């Protein structure tokens, strides 16, 4: 057993335990233990459990991403300041100022990858457990908490005639048409949810200043590239894994929508929408108390009532004007 | 004022990090420090480029360690390095984290080892004509 497997072992155990609990639960309430639908529901249950557990990580990631977006204009200034300075000391000075900037905004790009790193073993464990099912069934083995009998049921279960462990490239000995259609539907669903998730983040939840940065253009490109990569990778996943990913992406989309709706970035489209909704309910805009908001409104009204500001007049002209009026 | 040098020249002419005092006994006591400096320089030459910039601090952990050993000697250097490595974990916020002042003193930028120059870039840039004084003033915190 190598180091990688050793790290994954506890995660794989947890994945098998969650699957086992859901399977027992569904059997208890009268579902057919061998039915493909039961096993699909087990995978869906597993997804929901995993995503619920990683909500705090998601929030951290969102916060960090937002910080990165907000510091883009300052970062561009910094890059302009050191433009053309290629010597090592200048590079070091730039690195230092960048680090100070990250710290100030509380978002370090090297810290931002943490949520992804933490989610990695969970996904790998799940992927390995699901992938090892056909092999384990052949050898009549258990997978951690899943008994050999359960592994057999899991391996042989079908959904609409398509084996859960067939892939688009290797449809196995079930209903090939069903496998292909199911895989395609899920690949499209995955790509679409991924696309929508990314799009609502960039289009609705970025401040206008962040939209003018080169990073925004890069993200725009990612927006169109990612679903393509996803679709290409998706053909090699077994249907069971595709179910996990699709549900997971749907969850992400919902999570994203909720966060953007209720806690948008400052100066973004979503914040304007939130403030409109709040105004309709008679609430002050976010980040302002009712009193502050009223004071601001009164001030605005007074300014509007006062009409056009009188232009300042030089002393010379003042005299001339007063003479004209008197004479 | 002596003739000013460019940052590149300053770096190229910087003395090495090793601590070589006169006398047999004093040289012997400096062996652990110099061995550690040599190992760190080797690591920075071979392993660091493979990773690229990954540290969440400035200076990076290996740059910090090299400066700590160069300036503070083997015992304090080791202590400082271990404490920095413990601070550099996935939950740390990162930022600027310098080696504390003290230990070896360097009379002028020209007599300062390369790693100290690299870890205090504005101090070094101030002493060259490349960098106007306002630059140094803005980064006053950079001075050790």
Tab-separated table of C-alpha atoms in Angstrom:
chain	number	residue	atom	x	y	z
A	1	UNK	CA	0.000	0.000	0.000
A	2	UNK	CA	1.524	3.336	-0.970
A	3	UNK	CA	1.327	6.665	0.803
A	4	UNK	CA	-1.525	7.910	-1.374
A	5	UNK	CA	-3.683	4.877	-0.541
A	6	UNK	CA	-2.891	5.260	3.145
A	7	UNK	CA	-4.232	8.826	3.152
A	8	UNK	CA	-7.324	7.789	1.199
A	9	UNK	CA	-8.096	4.787	3.431
A	10	UNK	CA	-10.085	6.667	6.125
A	11	UNK	CA	-11.959	8.612	3.444
A	12	UNK	CA	-12.809	5.421	1.568
A	13	UNK	CA	-14.015	3.863	4.795
A	14	UNK	CA	-16.292	6.872	5.398
A	15	UNK	CA	-17.618	6.738	1.810
A	16	UNK	CA	-18.446	3.026	2.151
A	17	UNK	CA	-20.040	3.675	5.563
A	18	UNK	CA	-22.284	6.427	4.175
A	19	UNK	CA	-23.314	4.203	1.239
A	20	UNK	CA	-23.996	1.344	3.658
A	21	UNK	CA	-26.146	3.533	5.946
A	22	UNK	CA	-28.218	4.849	3.036
A	23	UNK	CA	-28.660	1.367	1.569
A	24	UNK	CA	-29.809	-0.051	4.914
A	25	UNK	CA	-32.124	2.909	5.368
A	26	UNK	CA	-33.758	2.536	1.958
A	27	UNK	CA	-34.096	-1.248	2.432
A	28	UNK	CA	-35.687	-0.613	5.820
A	29	UNK	CA	-38.367	1.643	4.334
A	30	UNK	CA	-39.181	-1.040	1.782
A	31	UNK	CA	-37.025	-0.267	-1.284
A	32	UNK	CA	-35.718	-3.181	-3.338
A	33	UNK	CA	-32.103	-3.734	-2.146
A	34	UNK	CA	-31.015	-4.900	-5.607
A	35	UNK	CA	-32.734	-2.169	-7.606
A	36	UNK	CA	-30.573	0.292	-9.519
A	37	UNK	CA	-32.818	3.123	-8.354
A	38	UNK	CA	-32.021	2.300	-4.712
A	39	UNK	CA	-28.303	2.435	-5.439
A	40	UNK	CA	-28.622	5.664	-7.409
A	41	UNK	CA	-30.479	7.164	-4.449
A	42	UNK	CA	-27.632	5.932	-2.201
A	43	UNK	CA	-25.135	7.811	-4.385
A	44	UNK	CA	-27.343	10.908	-4.307
A	45	UNK	CA	-27.521	10.617	-0.518
A	46	UNK	CA	-23.745	10.301	-0.356
A	47	UNK	CA	-23.369	13.425	-2.483
A	48	UNK	CA	-25.695	15.411	-0.268
A	49	UNK	CA	-23.828	14.323	2.877
A	50	UNK	CA	-20.437	15.190	1.379
A	51	UNK	CA	-21.568	18.573	0.097
A	52	UNK	CA	-23.192	19.466	3.404
A	53	UNK	CA	-19.935	18.661	5.189
A	54	UNK	CA	-17.929	20.878	2.839
A	55	UNK	CA	-20.171	23.980	3.090
A	56	UNK	CA	-17.726	25.811	5.413
A	57	UNK	CA	-14.945	25.205	2.881
A	58	UNK	CA	-17.130	26.577	0.119
A	59	UNK	CA	-17.812	29.744	2.071
A	60	UNK	CA	-14.085	30.207	2.670
A	61	UNK	CA	-13.409	29.737	-1.026
A	62	UNK	CA	-16.067	32.242	-2.050
A	63	UNK	CA	-14.657	34.782	0.389
A	64	UNK	CA	-11.138	34.276	-0.895
A	65	UNK	CA	-12.212	34.466	-4.549
A	66	UNK	CA	-14.047	37.685	-3.851
A	67	UNK	CA	-10.997	39.117	-2.145
A	68	UNK	CA	-8.905	38.276	-5.203
A	69	UNK	CA	-11.409	39.964	-7.496
A	70	UNK	CA	-11.554	43.069	-5.347
A	71	UNK	CA	-7.805	43.498	-5.213
A	72	UNK	CA	-7.438	43.209	-9.005
A	73	UNK	CA	-7.325	46.988	-9.669
A	74	UNK	CA	-4.638	47.460	-7.014
A	75	UNK	CA	-2.744	44.483	-8.400
A	76	UNK	CA	-2.808	46.042	-11.858
A	77	UNK	CA	-1.361	49.271	-10.399
A	78	UNK	CA	1.396	47.287	-8.761
A	79	UNK	CA	2.200	45.517	-12.006
A	80	UNK	CA	2.326	48.848	-13.819
A	81	UNK	CA	4.691	50.219	-11.178
A	82	UNK	CA	7.164	47.387	-11.759
A	83	UNK	CA	6.627	47.174	-15.490
A	84	UNK	CA	9.865	46.598	-17.365
A	85	UNK	CA	11.898	46.086	-14.205
A	86	UNK	CA	13.310	42.649	-14.718
A	87	UNK	CA	16.188	42.612	-12.214
A	88	UNK	CA	15.919	40.203	-9.319
A	89	UNK	CA	15.702	42.828	-6.602
A	90	UNK	CA	12.764	44.538	-8.288
A	91	UNK	CA	11.009	41.194	-8.698
A	92	UNK	CA	11.568	40.532	-5.005
A	93	UNK	CA	10.269	43.983	-4.087
A	94	UNK	CA	7.177	43.327	-6.214
A	95	UNK	CA	6.647	39.917	-4.620
A	96	UNK	CA	6.857	41.558	-1.230
A	97	UNK	CA	4.298	44.245	-2.057
A	98	UNK	CA	1.987	41.631	-3.572
A	99	UNK	CA	2.186	39.578	-0.401
A	100	UNK	CA	1.327	42.660	1.681
A	101	UNK	CA	-1.646	43.318	-0.622
A	102	UNK	CA	-2.934	39.741	-0.256
A	103	UNK	CA	-2.602	39.961	3.482
A	104	UNK	CA	-4.453	43.281	3.591
A	105	UNK	CA	-7.379	41.779	1.665
A	106	UNK	CA	-7.231	38.529	3.615
A	107	UNK	CA	-6.993	36.447	0.460
A	108	UNK	CA	-3.756	34.696	-0.331
A	109	UNK	CA	-3.772	32.789	-3.637
A	110	UNK	CA	-1.628	30.147	-2.002
A	111	UNK	CA	-4.211	29.803	0.761
A	112	UNK	CA	-7.130	29.772	-1.677
A	113	UNK	CA	-6.306	26.282	-2.880
A	114	UNK	CA	-6.939	24.801	0.566
A	115	UNK	CA	-10.655	24.089	0.041
A	116	UNK	CA	-9.811	22.321	-3.198
A	117	UNK	CA	-7.061	20.282	-1.528
A	118	UNK	CA	-9.403	19.227	1.272
A	119	UNK	CA	-12.127	18.206	-1.154
A	120	UNK	CA	-9.666	16.251	-3.230
A	121	UNK	CA	-9.290	13.154	-0.975
A	122	UNK	CA	-13.062	13.005	-0.537
A	123	UNK	CA	-13.648	12.947	-4.256
A	124	UNK	CA	-10.759	10.563	-4.943
A	125	UNK	CA	-11.998	8.211	-2.214
A	126	UNK	CA	-15.480	8.230	-3.680
A	127	UNK	CA	-14.140	7.769	-7.166
A	128	UNK	CA	-11.967	4.842	-6.069
A	129	UNK	CA	-14.757	3.148	-4.122
A	130	UNK	CA	-17.140	3.387	-7.067
A	131	UNK	CA	-14.481	2.347	-9.553
A	132	UNK	CA	-13.404	-0.668	-7.484
A	133	UNK	CA	-16.946	-2.103	-7.399
A	134	UNK	CA	-16.743	-4.213	-10.599
A	135	UNK	CA	-13.339	-5.614	-9.624
A	136	UNK	CA	-14.462	-6.415	-6.060
A	137	UNK	CA	-17.608	-8.104	-7.341
A	138	UNK	CA	-15.512	-10.295	-9.624
A	139	UNK	CA	-13.233	-11.307	-6.736
A	140	UNK	CA	-16.184	-11.683	-4.339
A	141	UNK	CA	-14.624	-9.138	-1.958
A	142	UNK	CA	-16.019	-6.602	0.473
A	143	UNK	CA	-15.259	-2.874	0.118
A	144	UNK	CA	-14.699	-1.731	3.694
A	145	UNK	CA	-18.238	-1.747	5.169
A	146	UNK	CA	-19.984	-2.904	1.998
A	147	UNK	CA	-20.376	-6.704	2.223
A	148	UNK	CA	-19.578	-8.900	-0.816
A	149	UNK	CA	-23.326	-9.426	-1.225
A	150	UNK	CA	-23.954	-5.689	-1.376
A	151	UNK	CA	-21.049	-5.223	-3.780
A	152	UNK	CA	-22.636	-7.822	-6.097
A	153	UNK	CA	-26.004	-6.068	-5.916
A	154	UNK	CA	-24.363	-2.719	-6.565
A	155	UNK	CA	-22.375	-4.053	-9.521
A	156	UNK	CA	-25.331	-5.794	-11.147
A	157	UNK	CA	-27.872	-3.048	-10.583
A	158	UNK	CA	-29.113	-1.262	-13.672
A	159	UNK	CA	-31.004	1.947	-14.285
A	160	UNK	CA	-33.276	1.958	-17.341
A	161	UNK	CA	-31.376	-1.157	-18.395
A	162	UNK	CA	-27.956	0.511	-18.232
A	163	UNK	CA	-25.474	-1.003	-15.748
A	164	UNK	CA	-24.395	1.563	-13.129
A	165	UNK	CA	-20.772	0.735	-13.815
A	166	UNK	CA	-20.718	1.074	-17.557
A	167	UNK	CA	-19.060	4.036	-19.239
A	168	UNK	CA	-19.879	5.771	-22.479
A	169	UNK	CA	-16.716	4.377	-24.013
A	170	UNK	CA	-17.265	0.874	-22.551
A	171	UNK	CA	-21.030	0.301	-22.338
A	172	UNK	CA	-20.561	-3.256	-20.928
A	173	UNK	CA	-23.120	-6.011	-21.479
A	174	UNK	CA	-26.295	-4.073	-20.585
A	175	UNK	CA	-28.504	-1.957	-22.773
A	176	UNK	CA	-25.974	0.044	-24.790
A	177	UNK	CA	-28.456	2.640	-26.009
A	178	UNK	CA	-29.596	3.331	-22.437
A	179	UNK	CA	-26.006	3.742	-21.221
A	180	UNK	CA	-25.156	6.124	-24.026
A	181	UNK	CA	-28.287	8.224	-23.612
A	182	UNK	CA	-27.928	8.404	-19.817
A	183	UNK	CA	-24.235	9.287	-20.026
A	184	UNK	CA	-24.898	11.985	-22.627
A	185	UNK	CA	-27.777	13.471	-20.649
A	186	UNK	CA	-25.631	13.648	-17.535
A	187	UNK	CA	-22.610	15.076	-19.368
A	188	UNK	CA	-24.836	17.807	-20.793
A	189	UNK	CA	-26.371	18.419	-17.364
A	190	UNK	CA	-22.945	18.588	-15.737
A	191	UNK	CA	-21.555	20.971	-18.325
A	192	UNK	CA	-24.661	23.144	-18.227
A	193	UNK	CA	-24.665	23.426	-14.423
A	194	UNK	CA	-20.936	24.131	-14.434
A	195	UNK	CA	-21.429	26.812	-17.060
A	196	UNK	CA	-24.320	28.445	-15.222
A	197	UNK	CA	-22.470	28.328	-11.891
A	198	UNK	CA	-19.406	30.027	-13.367
A	199	UNK	CA	-21.439	32.501	-15.338
A	200	UNK	CA	-23.570	33.728	-12.499
A	201	UNK	CA	-20.406	34.213	-10.468
A	202	UNK	CA	-18.660	36.296	-13.105
A	203	UNK	CA	-21.596	38.129	-14.638
A	204	UNK	CA	-23.670	38.989	-11.607
A	205	UNK	CA	-21.303	38.915	-8.673
A	206	UNK	CA	-18.260	40.900	-9.787
A	207	UNK	CA	-17.780	44.585	-9.087
A	208	UNK	CA	-17.629	46.772	-12.190
A	209	UNK	CA	-13.976	47.622	-11.569
A	210	UNK	CA	-13.073	43.924	-11.421
A	211	UNK	CA	-14.808	43.449	-14.774
A	212	UNK	CA	-12.279	45.719	-16.464
A	213	UNK	CA	-9.268	43.669	-15.358
A	214	UNK	CA	-7.440	41.144	-17.577
A	215	UNK	CA	-8.288	38.459	-15.020
A	216	UNK	CA	-11.942	38.887	-15.890
A	217	UNK	CA	-11.222	38.145	-19.552
A	218	UNK	CA	-9.313	35.048	-18.471
A	219	UNK	CA	-12.271	33.935	-16.374
A	220	UNK	CA	-14.562	34.570	-19.326
A	221	UNK	CA	-12.434	32.202	-21.374
A	222	UNK	CA	-12.501	29.579	-18.614
A	223	UNK	CA	-16.261	29.936	-18.642
A	224	UNK	CA	-16.443	28.503	-22.139
A	225	UNK	CA	-13.485	26.157	-21.893
A	226	UNK	CA	-14.413	24.352	-18.700
A	227	UNK	CA	-17.629	22.659	-19.853
A	228	UNK	CA	-15.756	21.373	-22.907
A	229	UNK	CA	-13.007	19.816	-20.803
A	230	UNK	CA	-15.717	18.462	-18.561
A	231	UNK	CA	-17.577	16.815	-21.410
A	232	UNK	CA	-14.414	15.220	-22.779
A	233	UNK	CA	-13.479	13.843	-19.352
A	234	UNK	CA	-17.074	12.769	-18.753
A	235	UNK	CA	-17.093	10.068	-21.411
A	236	UNK	CA	-14.725	7.941	-19.350
A	237	UNK	CA	-16.650	8.113	-16.057
A	238	UNK	CA	-18.920	5.220	-15.031
A	239	UNK	CA	-22.594	6.220	-14.776
A	240	UNK	CA	-22.460	5.955	-10.962
A	241	UNK	CA	-19.706	8.577	-10.817
A	242	UNK	CA	-21.581	10.773	-13.285
A	243	UNK	CA	-24.590	10.680	-10.960
A	244	UNK	CA	-22.372	11.924	-8.143
A	245	UNK	CA	-20.918	14.741	-10.267
A	246	UNK	CA	-24.239	15.855	-11.685
A	247	UNK	CA	-25.898	16.061	-8.275
A	248	UNK	CA	-22.810	17.740	-6.903
A	249	UNK	CA	-22.876	20.373	-9.641
A	250	UNK	CA	-26.565	20.996	-9.117
A	251	UNK	CA	-25.808	21.522	-5.451
A	252	UNK	CA	-22.989	23.973	-6.306
A	253	UNK	CA	-25.315	25.923	-8.538
A	254	UNK	CA	-27.927	26.211	-5.799
A	255	UNK	CA	-25.328	27.121	-3.203
A	256	UNK	CA	-23.854	29.768	-5.481
A	257	UNK	CA	-27.252	31.216	-6.282
A	258	UNK	CA	-28.123	31.460	-2.608
A	259	UNK	CA	-24.840	33.115	-1.638
A	260	UNK	CA	-24.956	35.603	-4.504
A	261	UNK	CA	-28.565	36.467	-3.782
A	262	UNK	CA	-28.135	37.055	-0.069
A	263	UNK	CA	-24.526	38.076	0.302
A	264	UNK	CA	-23.333	39.689	-2.934
A	265	UNK	CA	-19.972	41.333	-3.652
A	266	UNK	CA	-19.813	45.091	-3.123
A	267	UNK	CA	-20.461	47.055	-6.297
A	268	UNK	CA	-21.768	44.093	-8.288
A	269	UNK	CA	-24.981	43.645	-10.259
A	270	UNK	CA	-26.248	41.232	-7.591
A	271	UNK	CA	-25.779	43.864	-4.883
A	272	UNK	CA	-27.855	46.390	-6.828
A	273	UNK	CA	-30.581	43.770	-7.223
A	274	UNK	CA	-30.475	42.935	-3.510
A	275	UNK	CA	-30.766	46.631	-2.609
A	276	UNK	CA	-33.753	47.017	-4.951
A	277	UNK	CA	-35.465	44.092	-3.219
A	278	UNK	CA	-34.653	45.600	0.164
A	279	UNK	CA	-35.982	49.003	-0.906
A	280	UNK	CA	-39.242	47.389	-1.996
A	281	UNK	CA	-39.570	45.963	1.524
A	282	UNK	CA	-38.744	49.363	3.066
A	283	UNK	CA	-35.322	48.241	4.281
A	284	UNK	CA	-32.133	50.304	3.991
A	285	UNK	CA	-29.383	49.093	1.591
A	286	UNK	CA	-26.878	46.529	2.895
A	287	UNK	CA	-24.186	47.880	5.169
A	288	UNK	CA	-26.227	50.967	6.165
A	289	UNK	CA	-28.439	51.488	9.211
A	290	UNK	CA	-31.940	52.842	8.731
A	291	UNK	CA	-30.971	56.191	10.266
A	292	UNK	CA	-27.939	56.646	7.996
A	293	UNK	CA	-30.029	55.823	4.966
A	294	UNK	CA	-32.726	58.352	5.915
A	295	UNK	CA	-30.152	61.055	6.541
A	296	UNK	CA	-28.668	60.408	3.134
A	297	UNK	CA	-32.104	60.572	1.493
A	298	UNK	CA	-32.905	63.865	3.268
A	299	UNK	CA	-29.586	65.306	2.136
A	300	UNK	CA	-30.259	64.259	-1.445
A	301	UNK	CA	-33.718	65.783	-1.354
A	302	UNK	CA	-32.388	69.067	0.020
A	303	UNK	CA	-29.773	69.201	-2.656
A	304	UNK	CA	-32.395	68.592	-5.316
A	305	UNK	CA	-34.684	71.261	-3.803
A	306	UNK	CA	-31.898	73.832	-3.648
A	307	UNK	CA	-31.665	73.635	-7.424
A	308	UNK	CA	-28.574	74.672	-9.294
A	309	UNK	CA	-25.576	75.719	-7.269
A	310	UNK	CA	-24.629	79.412	-7.717
A	311	UNK	CA	-21.287	79.804	-9.423
A	312	UNK	CA	-18.547	81.431	-7.378
A	313	UNK	CA	-17.886	84.980	-8.609
A	314	UNK	CA	-14.572	86.821	-8.509
A	315	UNK	CA	-14.350	90.015	-6.413
A	316	UNK	CA	-13.948	92.130	-9.495
A	317	UNK	CA	-17.110	90.819	-11.073
A	318	UNK	CA	-18.943	91.057	-7.749
A	319	UNK	CA	-18.212	94.811	-7.697
A	320	UNK	CA	-19.250	95.192	-11.314
A	321	UNK	CA	-22.498	93.349	-10.683
A	322	UNK	CA	-23.345	95.338	-7.558
A	323	UNK	CA	-22.636	98.570	-9.505
A	324	UNK	CA	-24.933	97.434	-12.297
A	325	UNK	CA	-27.701	96.592	-9.814
A	326	UNK	CA	-27.317	99.882	-7.953
A	327	UNK	CA	-27.034	102.022	-11.058
B	1	UNK	CA	29.428	59.260	-1.591
B	2	UNK	CA	30.915	56.380	-3.537
B	3	UNK	CA	29.888	55.677	-7.115
B	4	UNK	CA	26.431	54.117	-7.272
B	5	UNK	CA	25.918	50.631	-8.658
B	6	UNK	CA	22.943	49.067	-10.391
B	7	UNK	CA	20.855	46.483	-8.493
B	8	UNK	CA	22.205	43.771	-10.781
B	9	UNK	CA	25.782	44.736	-9.955
B	10	UNK	CA	25.017	44.896	-6.255
B	11	UNK	CA	23.597	41.368	-6.375
B	12	UNK	CA	26.394	40.022	-8.546
B	13	UNK	CA	29.057	41.493	-6.271
B	14	UNK	CA	27.342	40.462	-3.019
B	15	UNK	CA	29.572	38.374	-0.724
B	16	UNK	CA	28.671	34.744	0.054
B	17	UNK	CA	26.556	33.774	3.058
B	18	UNK	CA	29.150	31.605	4.828
B	19	UNK	CA	30.504	32.773	8.157
B	20	UNK	CA	34.320	32.448	8.113
B	21	UNK	CA	35.970	33.997	11.151
B	22	UNK	CA	39.746	33.786	11.705
B	23	UNK	CA	41.265	31.150	14.012
B	24	UNK	CA	40.973	27.348	14.090
B	25	UNK	CA	38.661	27.077	17.089
B	26	UNK	CA	36.257	29.776	15.870
B	27	UNK	CA	36.197	28.194	12.411
B	28	UNK	CA	35.384	24.799	13.970
B	29	UNK	CA	32.451	26.200	15.957
B	30	UNK	CA	31.060	27.662	12.719
B	31	UNK	CA	31.063	24.297	10.901
B	32	UNK	CA	27.407	23.373	11.700
B	33	UNK	CA	26.208	26.811	10.566
B	34	UNK	CA	28.148	26.642	7.309
B	35	UNK	CA	27.028	23.080	6.567
B	36	UNK	CA	23.408	24.139	7.017
B	37	UNK	CA	23.951	27.184	4.785
B	38	UNK	CA	25.488	24.953	2.092
B	39	UNK	CA	22.558	22.493	2.267
B	40	UNK	CA	20.008	25.299	2.086
B	41	UNK	CA	21.776	26.856	-0.896
B	42	UNK	CA	21.753	23.467	-2.597
B	43	UNK	CA	18.031	23.071	-1.878
B	44	UNK	CA	17.323	26.546	-3.216
B	45	UNK	CA	19.339	25.840	-6.334
B	46	UNK	CA	17.827	22.447	-7.143
B	47	UNK	CA	14.471	21.911	-5.446
B	48	UNK	CA	12.964	25.428	-5.184
B	49	UNK	CA	12.868	26.087	-8.958
B	50	UNK	CA	10.863	22.883	-9.435
B	51	UNK	CA	8.081	24.215	-7.236
B	52	UNK	CA	8.046	27.850	-8.325
B	53	UNK	CA	6.525	30.407	-5.977
B	54	UNK	CA	4.332	28.469	-3.596
B	55	UNK	CA	4.990	29.900	-0.153
B	56	UNK	CA	2.267	31.938	1.499
B	57	UNK	CA	4.864	34.201	3.109
B	58	UNK	CA	7.469	36.695	2.000
B	59	UNK	CA	10.343	35.745	2.199
B	60	UNK	CA	9.604	32.133	1.295
B	61	UNK	CA	10.430	29.442	3.856
B	62	UNK	CA	13.769	28.477	2.307
B	63	UNK	CA	14.839	32.119	1.899
B	64	UNK	CA	13.841	32.722	5.509
B	65	UNK	CA	15.815	29.691	6.681
B	66	UNK	CA	18.924	30.687	4.726
B	67	UNK	CA	18.857	34.209	6.134
B	68	UNK	CA	18.193	32.914	9.652
B	69	UNK	CA	21.204	30.565	9.509
B	70	UNK	CA	23.383	33.232	7.873
B	71	UNK	CA	22.553	35.959	10.359
B	72	UNK	CA	21.814	34.097	13.590
B	73	UNK	CA	24.022	30.977	13.421
B	74	UNK	CA	23.122	27.290	13.657
B	75	UNK	CA	21.229	27.147	16.961
B	76	UNK	CA	19.003	30.211	16.677
B	77	UNK	CA	18.765	29.694	12.936
B	78	UNK	CA	17.383	26.204	13.443
B	79	UNK	CA	14.926	27.433	16.073
B	80	UNK	CA	13.688	30.265	13.822
B	81	UNK	CA	13.397	27.946	10.819
B	82	UNK	CA	11.393	25.328	12.712
B	83	UNK	CA	9.043	27.951	14.083
B	84	UNK	CA	8.529	29.414	10.583
B	85	UNK	CA	7.834	25.979	9.077
B	86	UNK	CA	5.244	25.418	11.803
B	87	UNK	CA	3.683	28.774	10.946
B	88	UNK	CA	3.504	27.892	7.246
B	89	UNK	CA	0.469	25.599	7.118
B	90	UNK	CA	-2.673	25.530	4.981
B	91	UNK	CA	-4.715	27.533	7.496
B	92	UNK	CA	-2.211	30.353	7.881
B	93	UNK	CA	-3.133	33.676	6.286
B	94	UNK	CA	0.417	34.320	5.038
B	95	UNK	CA	1.876	37.785	4.496
B	96	UNK	CA	5.225	39.381	5.211
B	97	UNK	CA	7.250	37.555	7.835
B	98	UNK	CA	10.868	38.590	8.261
B	99	UNK	CA	13.786	37.084	10.134
B	100	UNK	CA	14.129	39.087	13.370
B	101	UNK	CA	17.008	41.567	13.490
B	102	UNK	CA	20.170	40.838	15.481
B	103	UNK	CA	23.127	38.511	15.081
B	104	UNK	CA	25.632	39.349	12.347
B	105	UNK	CA	25.727	42.974	11.265
B	106	UNK	CA	26.730	44.100	7.787
B	107	UNK	CA	28.348	47.528	7.525
B	108	UNK	CA	27.088	48.447	4.021
B	109	UNK	CA	24.838	47.058	1.296
B	110	UNK	CA	27.964	46.096	-0.644
B	111	UNK	CA	29.097	43.890	2.265
B	112	UNK	CA	25.653	42.266	2.685
B	113	UNK	CA	25.222	38.639	1.532
B	114	UNK	CA	22.923	37.996	-1.413
B	115	UNK	CA	20.140	36.311	0.551
B	116	UNK	CA	19.813	39.280	2.917
B	117	UNK	CA	19.620	41.636	-0.073
B	118	UNK	CA	16.956	39.478	-1.717
B	119	UNK	CA	14.896	39.330	1.466
B	120	UNK	CA	15.106	43.090	1.952
B	121	UNK	CA	14.821	44.244	-1.664
B	122	UNK	CA	13.928	47.850	-0.948
B	123	UNK	CA	16.832	48.299	1.441
B	124	UNK	CA	19.111	47.166	-1.361
B	125	UNK	CA	17.319	49.148	-4.081
B	126	UNK	CA	17.517	52.311	-2.004
B	127	UNK	CA	21.288	52.156	-2.096
B	128	UNK	CA	21.328	51.964	-5.891
B	129	UNK	CA	20.514	54.764	-8.291
B	130	UNK	CA	17.760	52.624	-9.801
B	131	UNK	CA	15.406	53.385	-7.004
B	132	UNK	CA	14.350	56.913	-6.096
B	133	UNK	CA	14.205	57.835	-2.415
B	134	UNK	CA	10.404	58.071	-2.312
B	135	UNK	CA	10.346	54.373	-2.996
B	136	UNK	CA	12.311	53.629	0.130
B	137	UNK	CA	10.221	56.011	2.188
B	138	UNK	CA	7.022	54.242	1.176
B	139	UNK	CA	8.501	50.957	2.267
B	140	UNK	CA	10.049	52.195	5.501
B	141	UNK	CA	8.954	49.034	7.261
B	142	UNK	CA	11.444	47.236	5.096
B	143	UNK	CA	14.410	48.491	7.110
B	144	UNK	CA	15.675	45.951	9.565
